[in-house]
Amino acid sequence: MSVTGSPLDRVDGIPKVTGRARYTADHTLAGLVHAVMVTSTIARGEIVAIDAAACERMPGVRLVLTPFNAPHLPKGGKAAADVPTAGHIMSLLQDTTVHYNNQPIAVVVADTLEQARDAARCLPVQYRPADAVLDFAQGRARARKPDDAGDSHRGDADGGLRGAAAVIDAVYTTPMENHNPMEPHATLAAWDGDQLTLYDATQYVTGVRKAVAAAFGMAPDKVRVICPYVGGGFGCKGSVWSHVVLAAMAARQAGRPVRLVVERTQMFGPVGARPLTEQHLVAAAAQDGTLRALRHDVITCTSTVEEWLESAALITRRLYACPNVQTRHRLVELNIGTPTFMRAPGEATGSFALECALDELAERLGLDPLALRLRNHADTDPEKQLPFSSKSLRECYRDAAERFGWAQRDPAPRSMRADGKLVGLGMSTATYPTYRSAASAMVRLLADGTALVRSGSQDLGTGTYTVMTQVAADALGLPPARVRFELGDTAFPGAPVSGGSQSVASVAPAVQQAAAAARLRLIRLAVADTASPLSGAPLEDVEIVDGWLQRRSDPAQREPMSAPIHRAGGRAVEARASTKPGKERQTYSMHAFGAVFAEVRVDPELGEIRVHRVVASYGAGRLLNRKTAHSQLMGGIVWGIGMALHEKTELDLATGRVANANLAEYHIPVNADVGAIEVTVVDEDDPHINALGTKGIGEIGIVGVAAAIANAVYHATGRRVRDLPITLDKLLD
Ligand code: MOS
């Protein structure tokens, strides 16, 4: 009766479609007032004055917080920066310096949202502007080495280049991109004496607790963070940004609970972005396609206040069995908001350069692009020199190529047509590391025959509720309908950030172990109970099947799970477990892999590109729920289409403002842009990775998609576009 692995419908589906699921901004509290953040309109300089008085006289306004009246935080608010993964230097009104356009500089609190917004729009701010560094093209001359990403060398890249039959030497660029989950960032803050409760849209309730406590110099246990539902995360909600602390500050100063919702335009700056990259890729191979050398030099950007690195070259160190590899990252500091993790940070951007370069290399050598990948398949991790815990990449290539019909591809560009359009077929490899962190869970078997399971994890909308319910149900011997899984609360046992595709790999083992412990406790209770039909049975002869405690040797000897709990006075049977990764990480390299094939149709006169279909296959360990897994991989592929053809943050170099800071002009794929997507996940048995054999699937879906589409566009048109997004103007000149 294993429900783990079955395509169970989302347990949070009905609450979501009926509106019963409450996202952060849906919560309300007695006496709640509304905060609106005011952001800077210059990219660099000093705030000379803010005329708060004019604003304070407006209807309903209770408070205007500015750098001139904001309470002083310990260490100027920088204490929060010590918190891991939540370490962004925030803008907490502790000084008057402006580092980027759209930086938080004030907070207006009023009785209604409309009053707060109105007053925030009217707040007169006087600046002394200074020259900002905004132009990456100019700044790149001063690019510096990052603090904590070393250059890498394996073998002798220059030596490998000499005597190669073909060398591709090209520059690939990807633009700045901004996260825009349907649910923007939002925080509700309420103080009760020195206790702070935060409802926050976050990928990491524990991280919010730590960072906010640090900012105020409080003990972490004085802060409770609640987040039962997240309307999309994608990395931007993995960190704690200024508005979270500002909401708490405003609530304290106003003496009322405060709701602060980040406006859509404020999603472009103060809450992270994927930084632009300029990637110089050199790929050299022998005549038979054997890679001789790879060089990957990445220049990307960060803010002037804090280093954050998009490590796009990492993928080149480890994807192929190339003996001579050299990689490098360099950073340009710009007056922009600090960038951050965005789905498959590093791999999404790095795979575009690497996988396009391999496509170019294959053509130069007259080889099939898939054959080139197969020739350079890494049987062991070429960088760590370790065996893979499991790797099904060959099977992914075979499976996806066959379903796609790759064999029918005529390799000559512009050679295939359908319905008056140029047809292009392209492919790419996908990969993403398998991370895992320490996690805890609690299982309580209740007298009504149900189980309550808790872990302070998060569900970004991707299925944590559902798969943890499945894991607990199987481990307990209960149908999933009798398991209630709760998450998103720092009052629950701790769990890691829901980032790096690690939630399932981290939290499921803890849930499984806590459930096994609770189950054993219940069995002990039953066999020790003379009133039980299981009285005196050996522990190993008792199992739980569909909510019944029964003897393996004689299943007729049974009673409902709730019976011994009732006889013992009705007190729930409870157990906790904490799990963490072990030594297996030193002996195995752990990654998910995949193969992505794309077909585009390009209008020969207009240059319009349509993604006709994407066929992809992944080896990602064991799937706990095929339905939610497929949805998540499809979502990643859709985002990959956006990365290939649509997405770009347009930074105005004169002002440092994002010119398309809205969802009308910041383009993402809509249904009409998405052709048929066919995803399969090959069966993969990984006994080393964790107790459940699962790898993450959150990020890998986007990896390689932009390259597969770019390669397909080249095949269709004979035009190699190396800078994303591939808009039709790049095909027409
Ligand atoms: Mo993901 S970009 O690690 O939240």
XYZ file of C-alpha atoms and ligand atoms in Angstrom:
737
model
C 0.000 0.000 0.000
C 2.874 2.352 -0.683
C 1.536 5.822 -1.409
C 5.015 7.258 -1.732
C 5.695 7.548 -5.438
C 2.026 7.558 -6.385
C 0.639 10.640 -8.147
C -1.403 11.772 -5.140
C -3.313 15.008 -5.745
C -1.962 17.985 -3.849
C -3.269 17.918 -0.305
C -3.196 21.729 -0.366
C -5.051 21.865 -3.696
C -8.585 22.261 -2.329
C -7.667 24.942 0.242
C -5.888 26.819 -2.520
C -8.622 26.742 -5.159
C -11.323 27.522 -2.596
C -9.406 30.476 -1.168
C -9.094 28.913 2.264
C -5.305 28.856 2.011
C -4.040 32.077 3.509
C -0.955 33.637 2.056
C 0.971 36.133 4.141
C -0.913 39.238 3.040
C -4.254 37.445 3.551
C -3.724 37.275 7.296
C -5.342 39.920 9.401
C -4.914 40.840 13.033
C -6.913 43.034 15.396
C -5.847 46.645 15.031
C -3.827 45.982 11.891
C -2.453 49.044 10.105
C -0.710 49.301 6.758
C 2.850 50.125 5.848
C 4.165 51.183 2.469
C 7.852 51.317 1.698
C 9.270 54.421 0.024
C 12.263 53.786 -2.208
C 14.982 56.028 -3.562
C 14.739 57.745 -6.929
C 18.473 58.230 -7.399
C 21.107 55.532 -7.895
C 23.762 56.966 -5.633
C 24.173 59.833 -3.187
C 22.962 61.161 0.141
C 19.535 61.923 1.505
C 19.761 65.514 2.678
C 16.250 65.947 4.046
C 12.857 64.299 4.157
C 9.868 66.507 4.934
C 7.945 63.948 6.946
C 5.753 66.581 8.587
C 3.845 67.298 5.384
C 3.157 63.628 5.001
C 2.206 63.077 8.639
C -0.669 65.531 8.271
C -2.281 63.475 5.514
C -5.440 61.495 6.371
C -4.943 58.325 8.386
C -1.159 58.597 8.573
C 0.234 57.312 11.862
C 3.934 57.217 11.317
C 6.630 58.161 8.841
C 9.899 56.355 9.486
C 12.973 57.832 7.853
C 16.737 57.696 8.436
C 16.233 60.851 10.536
C 13.894 59.329 13.104
C 14.271 55.563 12.814
C 15.312 53.774 16.004
C 18.947 52.786 16.137
C 19.595 49.103 15.761
C 22.527 47.311 17.366
C 25.558 47.402 15.058
C 23.599 49.712 12.764
C 21.431 46.769 11.722
C 24.422 44.943 10.308
C 24.198 42.148 12.888
C 21.726 40.364 10.651
C 24.423 40.075 8.012
C 26.175 37.403 10.069
C 23.272 35.051 9.565
C 24.021 32.432 6.943
C 21.961 32.456 3.725
C 20.099 35.440 5.063
C 23.148 37.624 4.968
C 22.140 40.572 2.881
C 23.233 43.961 4.027
C 19.867 45.560 4.454
C 18.610 49.110 4.128
C 17.227 49.709 7.599
C 17.153 53.512 7.711
C 20.324 53.580 9.817
C 22.107 56.088 7.578
C 21.400 58.489 4.739
C 23.476 56.893 1.994
C 21.809 55.721 -1.188
C 23.543 52.825 -2.954
C 21.026 52.075 -5.709
C 17.812 53.278 -7.236
C 14.695 51.762 -5.606
C 16.500 51.309 -2.267
C 14.164 51.460 0.772
C 14.561 54.894 2.398
C 11.344 55.369 4.388
C 8.205 53.630 5.605
C 4.777 55.225 5.870
C 2.195 53.670 8.185
C -1.489 54.560 7.905
C -4.893 53.186 8.804
C -5.632 51.971 5.297
C -3.434 50.775 2.480
C -4.730 53.560 0.253
C -3.837 56.239 2.801
C -0.379 54.789 3.295
C 0.217 54.572 -0.437
C -1.053 58.076 -1.042
C 1.182 59.541 1.661
C 4.184 57.523 0.493
C 3.764 58.961 -3.018
C 3.822 62.494 -1.595
C 6.837 62.181 0.685
C 9.263 64.962 -0.296
C 12.860 63.696 -0.341
C 15.841 65.912 -1.009
C 18.988 64.262 -2.308
C 22.594 65.144 -2.958
C 23.228 62.849 -5.918
C 26.626 61.389 -6.733
C 27.893 59.636 -9.840
C 26.672 56.085 -10.007
C 28.397 53.155 -11.663
C 25.718 51.536 -13.773
C 27.320 50.511 -17.028
C 28.615 46.963 -16.919
C 30.459 47.499 -20.200
C 32.493 50.270 -18.589
C 32.803 48.656 -15.178
C 34.135 45.378 -16.558
C 37.603 46.908 -16.927
C 37.685 47.115 -13.137
C 36.285 43.635 -12.527
C 37.720 42.081 -9.388
C 38.188 38.606 -8.020
C 35.344 37.452 -5.793
C 36.156 36.944 -2.123
C 35.099 33.347 -1.987
C 35.123 31.649 -5.361
C 38.543 30.563 -6.403
C 39.741 30.153 -9.952
C 39.979 26.530 -10.977
C 42.594 24.605 -12.920
C 42.546 21.007 -13.968
C 45.286 19.737 -16.249
C 46.696 22.214 -18.743
C 44.039 24.125 -20.668
C 46.530 26.000 -22.889
C 48.311 22.766 -23.710
C 44.987 21.114 -24.551
C 44.145 23.891 -26.967
C 47.310 23.316 -28.972
C 46.845 20.721 -31.619
C 43.055 20.518 -31.219
C 41.159 19.791 -34.431
C 38.587 22.478 -33.651
C 38.380 25.363 -31.232
C 35.311 27.442 -30.420
C 36.136 30.762 -28.822
C 33.053 32.849 -28.172
C 31.359 35.185 -25.719
C 27.855 34.459 -24.455
C 25.785 36.881 -22.421
C 22.723 36.593 -20.252
C 20.790 39.620 -18.960
C 19.749 40.642 -15.490
C 16.476 38.939 -14.565
C 14.100 39.644 -11.687
C 12.068 37.141 -9.712
C 8.376 37.815 -9.882
C 6.420 35.166 -8.038
C 2.665 35.795 -8.201
C 2.845 36.546 -4.491
C 5.233 39.427 -3.914
C 7.227 39.613 -0.694
C 5.005 40.484 2.244
C 5.364 40.700 6.012
C 2.920 41.087 8.898
C 4.561 42.066 12.157
C 2.963 42.067 15.598
C 4.613 42.754 18.932
C 3.362 41.447 22.241
C 5.717 42.985 24.793
C 9.147 41.822 23.710
C 7.719 38.933 21.679
C 7.583 39.418 17.931
C 5.352 37.394 15.627
C 5.973 37.650 11.904
C 3.863 36.293 9.100
C 6.303 36.379 6.244
C 6.381 35.138 2.673
C 9.608 33.199 2.893
C 11.496 30.095 1.825
C 13.108 29.906 5.252
C 11.161 30.626 8.433
C 14.164 29.811 10.638
C 16.396 32.144 8.632
C 13.915 34.997 9.053
C 13.829 34.357 12.778
C 17.619 34.419 13.047
C 18.124 37.480 10.871
C 15.380 39.580 12.447
C 16.441 38.625 15.975
C 20.015 39.580 15.101
C 18.946 42.909 13.612
C 17.108 43.881 16.813
C 19.604 42.260 19.172
C 16.932 39.884 20.474
C 17.096 36.241 21.461
C 15.857 34.162 18.498
C 13.250 32.441 20.660
C 11.514 35.787 21.095
C 10.689 35.772 17.395
C 8.126 33.453 15.842
C 7.826 33.265 12.077
C 4.771 31.758 10.390
C 4.404 30.933 6.720
C 1.947 28.163 5.845
C 1.766 29.039 2.132
C 4.197 30.640 -0.285
C 2.974 31.936 -3.636
C 6.234 31.075 -5.387
C 9.784 31.613 -4.191
C 12.419 30.901 -6.850
C 15.283 32.047 -4.633
C 14.289 35.631 -3.846
C 12.445 34.509 -0.724
C 15.422 32.487 0.474
C 16.979 35.583 2.008
C 15.719 38.162 4.439
C 15.432 41.573 2.862
C 14.988 45.049 4.314
C 11.189 45.131 4.312
C 10.965 42.293 6.852
C 12.915 44.172 9.505
C 11.283 47.470 8.521
C 7.816 45.980 9.036
C 8.803 44.878 12.535
C 10.343 48.289 13.233
C 7.205 50.059 12.009
C 4.958 47.830 14.125
C 6.985 48.599 17.224
C 6.996 52.354 16.583
C 3.315 52.467 15.633
C 2.273 50.291 18.553
C 0.072 48.309 16.181
C 0.417 45.186 14.079
C 1.610 46.208 10.623
C 1.164 44.685 7.177
C 3.790 45.561 4.566
C 3.424 44.231 1.029
C 6.269 44.880 -1.386
C 4.851 46.578 -4.482
C 5.402 44.982 -7.876
C 7.783 47.776 -8.922
C 9.724 47.182 -5.694
C 10.356 43.598 -6.780
C 12.976 45.110 -9.110
C 15.878 46.087 -6.852
C 15.505 45.665 -3.091
C 14.812 41.905 -3.127
C 17.507 40.488 -5.382
C 17.850 39.564 -9.040
C 19.787 37.226 -11.251
C 22.792 39.318 -12.275
C 23.824 39.636 -15.893
C 26.699 37.473 -17.067
C 29.309 37.781 -19.777
C 30.838 34.391 -20.374
C 33.914 33.758 -22.475
C 33.919 30.095 -23.407
C 36.747 28.311 -25.196
C 36.087 24.689 -26.134
C 38.584 22.542 -28.013
C 38.295 18.972 -29.251
C 40.066 16.324 -31.263
C 38.653 15.270 -34.635
C 36.569 12.507 -33.052
C 34.982 15.020 -30.658
C 37.011 14.141 -27.572
C 37.285 17.326 -25.527
C 40.856 18.539 -25.168
C 40.274 21.769 -23.277
C 37.577 23.962 -21.772
C 38.035 27.498 -20.546
C 35.185 29.404 -18.981
C 35.752 32.988 -17.854
C 32.720 34.632 -16.294
C 32.297 38.315 -15.577
C 29.171 39.146 -13.649
C 27.991 41.923 -11.361
C 27.141 42.527 -7.755
C 26.109 45.576 -5.747
C 28.504 48.081 -4.212
C 27.496 47.038 -0.690
C 27.763 43.283 -0.790
C 29.241 40.460 -2.783
C 26.950 37.929 -4.345
C 28.287 35.694 -7.104
C 26.429 33.964 -9.916
C 28.872 31.067 -10.228
C 28.188 30.293 -13.860
C 31.483 28.485 -14.510
C 30.982 25.721 -11.952
C 29.083 23.557 -14.421
C 32.053 23.528 -16.790
C 34.290 22.057 -14.103
C 32.175 18.994 -13.619
C 29.831 18.178 -16.486
C 32.188 16.533 -18.994
C 35.210 14.256 -18.845
C 37.626 16.871 -20.095
C 41.197 16.600 -18.787
C 42.115 20.275 -19.161
C 39.735 22.785 -17.628
C 40.264 26.319 -16.447
C 37.536 28.514 -15.000
C 37.361 31.966 -13.504
C 34.785 34.351 -12.053
C 35.170 38.111 -11.890
C 32.837 40.702 -10.414
C 31.888 44.217 -11.412
C 30.418 46.343 -8.631
C 27.447 48.383 -9.772
C 24.986 50.689 -8.047
C 22.227 48.099 -8.134
C 20.449 46.089 -5.476
C 22.412 43.038 -4.349
C 21.673 40.079 -6.642
C 20.733 36.699 -5.256
C 19.826 33.087 -5.951
C 17.455 32.592 -8.849
C 16.363 29.132 -9.875
C 19.469 27.050 -10.599
C 21.811 29.935 -9.769
C 24.993 29.348 -11.767
C 23.786 26.331 -13.713
C 20.981 28.160 -15.523
C 23.346 30.804 -16.893
C 26.497 28.673 -17.178
C 24.753 25.918 -19.124
C 23.732 28.450 -21.760
C 27.367 29.217 -22.606
C 28.741 25.702 -22.256
C 25.963 23.897 -24.095
C 25.852 26.412 -26.953
C 29.634 26.180 -27.330
C 29.422 22.392 -27.559
C 26.765 22.736 -30.247
C 29.081 25.024 -32.187
C 31.952 22.609 -31.663
C 29.922 19.661 -32.938
C 29.048 21.525 -36.107
C 32.642 22.559 -36.655
C 33.707 18.916 -36.424
C 30.811 17.630 -38.494
C 29.569 15.600 -35.557
C 26.103 15.105 -34.167
C 25.668 17.274 -31.038
C 24.329 14.325 -29.062
C 27.209 12.082 -30.173
C 29.641 14.771 -28.984
C 28.041 14.745 -25.523
C 28.114 10.966 -25.373
C 31.772 10.889 -26.367
C 32.610 13.137 -23.422
C 30.268 11.581 -20.883
C 31.822 11.714 -17.411
C 31.575 8.260 -15.875
C 32.982 9.621 -12.632
C 33.007 13.168 -11.278
C 35.924 14.713 -13.174
C 36.516 17.448 -10.639
C 36.095 15.668 -7.326
C 37.429 12.402 -8.755
C 34.620 10.531 -7.052
C 32.067 8.020 -8.312
C 28.533 9.315 -8.748
C 26.019 7.999 -6.239
C 23.918 7.390 -9.339
C 23.842 8.811 -12.837
C 21.336 8.054 -15.580
C 22.407 10.636 -18.102
C 23.026 8.119 -20.892
C 19.536 6.767 -20.419
C 18.106 10.306 -20.374
C 19.795 11.088 -23.702
C 18.498 7.845 -25.216
C 14.985 8.232 -23.855
C 14.508 11.887 -24.778
C 16.226 11.579 -28.184
C 13.982 8.696 -29.123
C 10.759 10.327 -28.044
C 11.823 13.562 -29.707
C 12.776 11.903 -32.981
C 16.321 13.307 -32.969
C 17.401 10.728 -35.548
C 15.215 12.474 -38.160
C 17.180 15.704 -37.801
C 18.975 16.876 -40.940
C 22.090 18.532 -39.487
C 22.315 21.298 -42.108
C 20.975 24.649 -40.873
C 17.858 25.935 -42.672
C 17.296 22.484 -44.147
C 14.031 21.594 -42.417
C 10.670 23.251 -42.969
C 7.068 22.780 -41.951
C 3.973 24.911 -42.588
C 6.045 27.612 -44.235
C 8.291 27.946 -41.187
C 11.937 27.087 -40.632
C 12.203 24.128 -38.306
C 15.072 23.903 -35.842
C 15.994 21.047 -33.548
C 18.460 21.559 -30.727
C 19.530 19.798 -27.567
C 21.384 20.304 -24.333
C 22.458 18.527 -21.166
C 21.021 19.501 -17.768
C 22.530 18.981 -14.347
C 22.093 20.213 -10.802
C 23.791 19.182 -7.557
C 21.899 17.262 -4.888
C 22.063 19.148 -1.633
C 20.914 18.050 1.774
C 20.926 19.715 5.208
C 20.041 18.822 8.767
C 16.296 18.719 9.466
C 13.900 17.715 12.228
C 10.329 16.529 12.399
C 7.703 15.544 14.929
C 4.967 12.917 14.649
C 1.986 12.722 16.995
C -0.405 9.777 16.824
C -3.746 11.005 18.093
C -6.583 9.201 19.832
C -8.889 9.788 16.859
C -6.770 7.520 14.708
C -5.044 10.285 12.784
C -1.487 11.547 12.812
C -0.213 15.079 13.070
C 3.214 15.581 11.511
C 5.190 18.806 11.761
C 8.398 20.232 10.438
C 9.423 23.867 10.142
C 9.917 23.520 6.409
C 8.182 25.458 3.639
C 6.009 24.614 0.629
C 6.767 27.023 -2.201
C 3.722 25.754 -4.046
C 5.648 22.763 -5.322
C 4.433 19.878 -3.172
C 6.125 19.701 0.242
C 2.769 19.241 1.988
C 1.832 16.438 -0.338
C 5.038 14.415 -0.446
C 5.616 14.674 3.307
C 2.072 13.419 3.843
C 2.898 10.458 1.605
C 6.176 9.693 3.361
C 4.553 9.893 6.796
C 1.552 7.799 5.718
C 3.780 4.973 4.518
C 6.082 5.108 7.507
C 3.092 4.969 9.862
C 0.915 2.502 7.975
C -1.903 5.021 7.646
C -3.855 6.151 4.600
C -2.766 9.683 3.585
C -6.220 11.063 4.386
C -5.516 10.331 8.041
C -2.219 12.224 8.096
C -2.083 15.966 8.569
C 1.268 17.533 7.745
C 1.993 21.041 8.967
C 4.916 23.279 8.081
C 5.985 26.901 7.931
C 6.290 27.760 11.614
C 9.385 28.287 13.748
C 7.431 26.688 16.615
C 7.867 23.379 14.765
C 11.068 21.308 14.686
C 13.641 23.096 12.531
C 14.236 22.552 8.822
C 16.545 24.159 6.277
C 15.903 26.826 3.668
C 13.687 25.577 0.868
C 16.334 26.388 -1.684
C 18.954 24.509 -3.623
C 16.319 21.838 -4.377
C 16.948 20.315 -0.977
C 13.634 20.272 0.918
C 12.621 16.716 0.112
C 16.119 15.259 0.472
C 16.509 16.994 3.839
C 13.060 16.859 5.423
C 11.686 13.527 4.169
C 14.310 11.468 6.067
C 13.412 13.308 9.289
C 9.679 12.752 8.742
C 10.287 9.109 7.946
C 12.441 8.594 11.009
C 10.071 10.407 13.373
C 7.176 8.375 11.991
C 9.079 5.116 12.455
C 9.864 6.097 16.055
C 6.226 7.013 16.797
C 5.061 3.775 15.244
C 7.458 1.736 17.364
C 6.315 3.579 20.468
C 2.711 2.719 19.668
C 3.549 -0.939 19.048
C 5.349 -1.079 22.391
C 2.301 0.424 24.052
C 0.036 -2.205 22.478
C 2.148 -5.279 23.245
C 2.589 -4.134 26.850
C -1.173 -3.769 27.222
C -2.895 -6.952 28.474
C -6.188 -5.704 27.057
C -4.759 -5.642 23.527
C -5.079 -8.589 21.133
C -1.378 -7.954 20.525
C -0.460 -8.304 24.174
C 2.844 -10.057 24.588
C 3.563 -10.279 20.851
C 7.198 -9.885 19.814
C 7.717 -6.325 18.485
C 8.822 -7.546 15.092
C 5.607 -9.545 14.730
C 3.464 -6.403 14.901
C 2.807 -4.203 11.910
C 0.481 -1.346 11.096
C -1.615 -1.771 7.990
C -4.145 0.800 6.891
C -4.533 2.094 10.412
C -4.744 -1.362 12.068
C -2.238 -2.771 14.481
C -1.975 -6.442 13.605
C 0.203 -9.523 13.948
C 2.186 -10.482 10.913
C 1.854 -14.134 11.814
C -1.903 -13.870 12.355
C -3.479 -10.739 10.858
C -6.818 -11.636 12.449
C -5.244 -10.584 15.733
C -5.699 -6.872 15.336
C -7.138 -3.641 16.678
C -7.365 -0.049 15.429
C -4.279 2.068 16.068
C -6.316 4.345 18.276
C -7.371 1.546 20.678
C -4.221 1.315 22.819
C -4.068 5.131 22.916
C -7.626 5.240 24.277
C -6.948 2.573 26.886
C -3.843 4.452 27.999
C -5.952 7.528 28.735
C -6.088 9.131 25.292
C -2.707 10.796 25.416
C -1.090 11.068 21.998
C 1.967 8.980 21.206
C 4.688 11.319 20.050
C 8.182 11.061 18.650
C 10.731 13.408 17.141
C 13.696 12.868 14.898
C 16.593 14.908 13.635
C 18.521 13.768 10.594
C 21.527 15.108 8.760
C 23.740 14.143 5.860
C 26.563 11.758 6.687
C 29.901 10.699 5.308
C 28.391 9.553 1.999
C 29.117 13.041 0.676
C 32.843 12.414 0.960
C 32.703 9.183 -0.995
C 30.158 9.997 -3.690
C 29.435 12.863 -6.017
C 25.712 13.617 -6.008
C 23.946 15.241 -8.906
C 20.770 15.001 -10.929
C 21.126 14.926 -14.708
C 18.883 15.376 -17.688
C 18.642 15.807 -21.434
C 16.594 18.553 -23.089
C 15.497 18.599 -26.742
C 13.694 21.561 -28.266
C 11.973 22.173 -31.583
C 11.430 25.739 -32.717
C 9.555 27.089 -35.689
C 10.875 30.375 -37.038
C 9.042 32.605 -39.474
C 11.567 33.123 -42.317
C 10.341 36.664 -43.066
C 9.468 37.973 -39.626
C 11.967 36.158 -37.442
C 9.216 35.212 -35.007
C 10.284 32.235 -32.902
C 7.778 29.743 -31.522
C 8.813 26.908 -29.269
C 6.892 24.069 -30.870
C 7.820 21.399 -28.328
C 10.287 20.465 -25.645
C 11.046 16.857 -24.778
C 13.136 16.277 -21.685
C 14.190 13.338 -19.604
C 15.692 13.404 -16.124
C 17.434 11.061 -13.735
C 16.633 12.499 -10.336
C 16.609 9.584 -7.947
C 13.296 8.283 -6.711
C 10.222 10.416 -7.212
C 7.983 10.677 -4.187
C 5.113 12.013 -6.285
C 5.189 11.725 -10.040
C 2.482 14.319 -10.553
C 3.978 17.157 -8.511
C 7.454 16.243 -9.818
C 6.348 16.508 -13.432
C 4.601 19.804 -12.750
C 7.718 21.186 -11.181
C 9.965 20.090 -14.043
C 7.516 21.519 -16.570
C 7.529 24.802 -14.661
C 11.309 24.897 -14.899
C 11.141 24.284 -18.641
C 8.584 27.061 -19.104
C 10.935 29.379 -17.250
C 13.717 28.191 -19.549
C 11.600 29.271 -22.520
C 11.277 32.683 -20.889
C 15.006 32.838 -20.292
C 15.648 31.929 -23.925
C 13.169 34.268 -25.582
C 11.606 36.814 -23.250
C 13.124 37.804 -19.958
C 15.340 40.826 -19.510
C 15.543 43.525 -16.876
C 16.220 46.829 -18.636
C 18.388 49.003 -16.421
C 18.280 52.651 -17.469
C 21.937 53.635 -17.492
C 21.113 57.317 -16.964
C 19.134 56.861 -13.737
C 19.731 53.332 -12.501
C 15.999 52.691 -12.556
C 14.592 49.526 -14.043
C 12.667 50.703 -17.068
C 10.391 47.668 -17.241
C 9.622 47.157 -13.558
C 6.182 45.686 -14.158
C 4.657 42.528 -15.567
C 3.436 44.263 -18.736
C 6.916 45.122 -19.979
C 8.990 42.483 -18.212
C 8.138 39.633 -20.521
C 7.570 36.075 -19.430
C 6.005 33.220 -21.376
C 2.225 33.046 -21.384
C 0.314 29.950 -22.434
C 0.469 30.907 -26.109
C 4.288 30.969 -25.906
C 4.550 27.451 -24.551
C 4.300 24.555 -26.976
C 3.989 20.911 -26.037
C 6.180 19.907 -23.121
C 6.870 16.255 -22.569
C 8.775 15.257 -19.444
C 9.847 11.824 -18.365
C 11.841 10.827 -15.352
C 13.789 7.620 -15.703
C 13.743 5.156 -12.844
C 16.847 5.711 -10.822
C 17.830 3.758 -7.777
C 20.279 5.612 -5.557
C 21.113 3.725 -2.365
C 23.688 6.277 -1.207
C 22.018 9.628 -1.404
C 19.537 9.414 1.516
C 17.122 6.942 3.073
C 14.486 7.658 0.440
C 16.797 7.749 -2.574
C 15.557 11.179 -3.626
C 17.352 13.935 -5.484
C 16.021 17.464 -5.815
C 13.992 18.496 -8.839
C 13.330 22.140 -8.028
C 16.038 23.685 -10.130
C 17.147 21.256 -12.817
C 14.102 21.920 -15.007
C 15.405 25.307 -16.141
C 18.965 24.116 -16.778
C 19.919 23.696 -20.424
C 16.578 24.847 -21.817
C 17.872 28.186 -23.096
C 20.803 26.425 -24.786
C 18.577 23.784 -26.394
C 16.358 26.556 -27.783
C 19.309 28.692 -28.915
C 20.790 25.644 -30.643
C 17.428 24.946 -32.274
C 17.196 28.573 -33.448
C 20.646 28.219 -35.015
C 19.608 24.989 -36.698
C 16.457 26.643 -38.047
C 18.045 29.863 -39.257
C 21.812 29.463 -39.501
C 22.025 32.446 -37.148
C 23.967 31.934 -33.936
C 22.611 34.246 -31.235
C 24.885 34.275 -28.211
C 23.097 36.864 -26.127
C 19.837 36.210 -24.375
C 17.000 36.725 -24.798
C 16.782 35.708 -28.465
C 14.349 38.324 -29.708
C 13.338 38.490 -33.334
C 15.385 41.636 -34.051
C 18.522 39.549 -33.516
C 17.461 37.316 -36.403
C 16.523 40.070 -38.819
C 19.431 42.458 -39.370
Mo 16.478 28.184 -5.189
S 17.242 29.594 -6.486
O 17.981 27.708 -4.414
O 15.526 29.010 -4.089
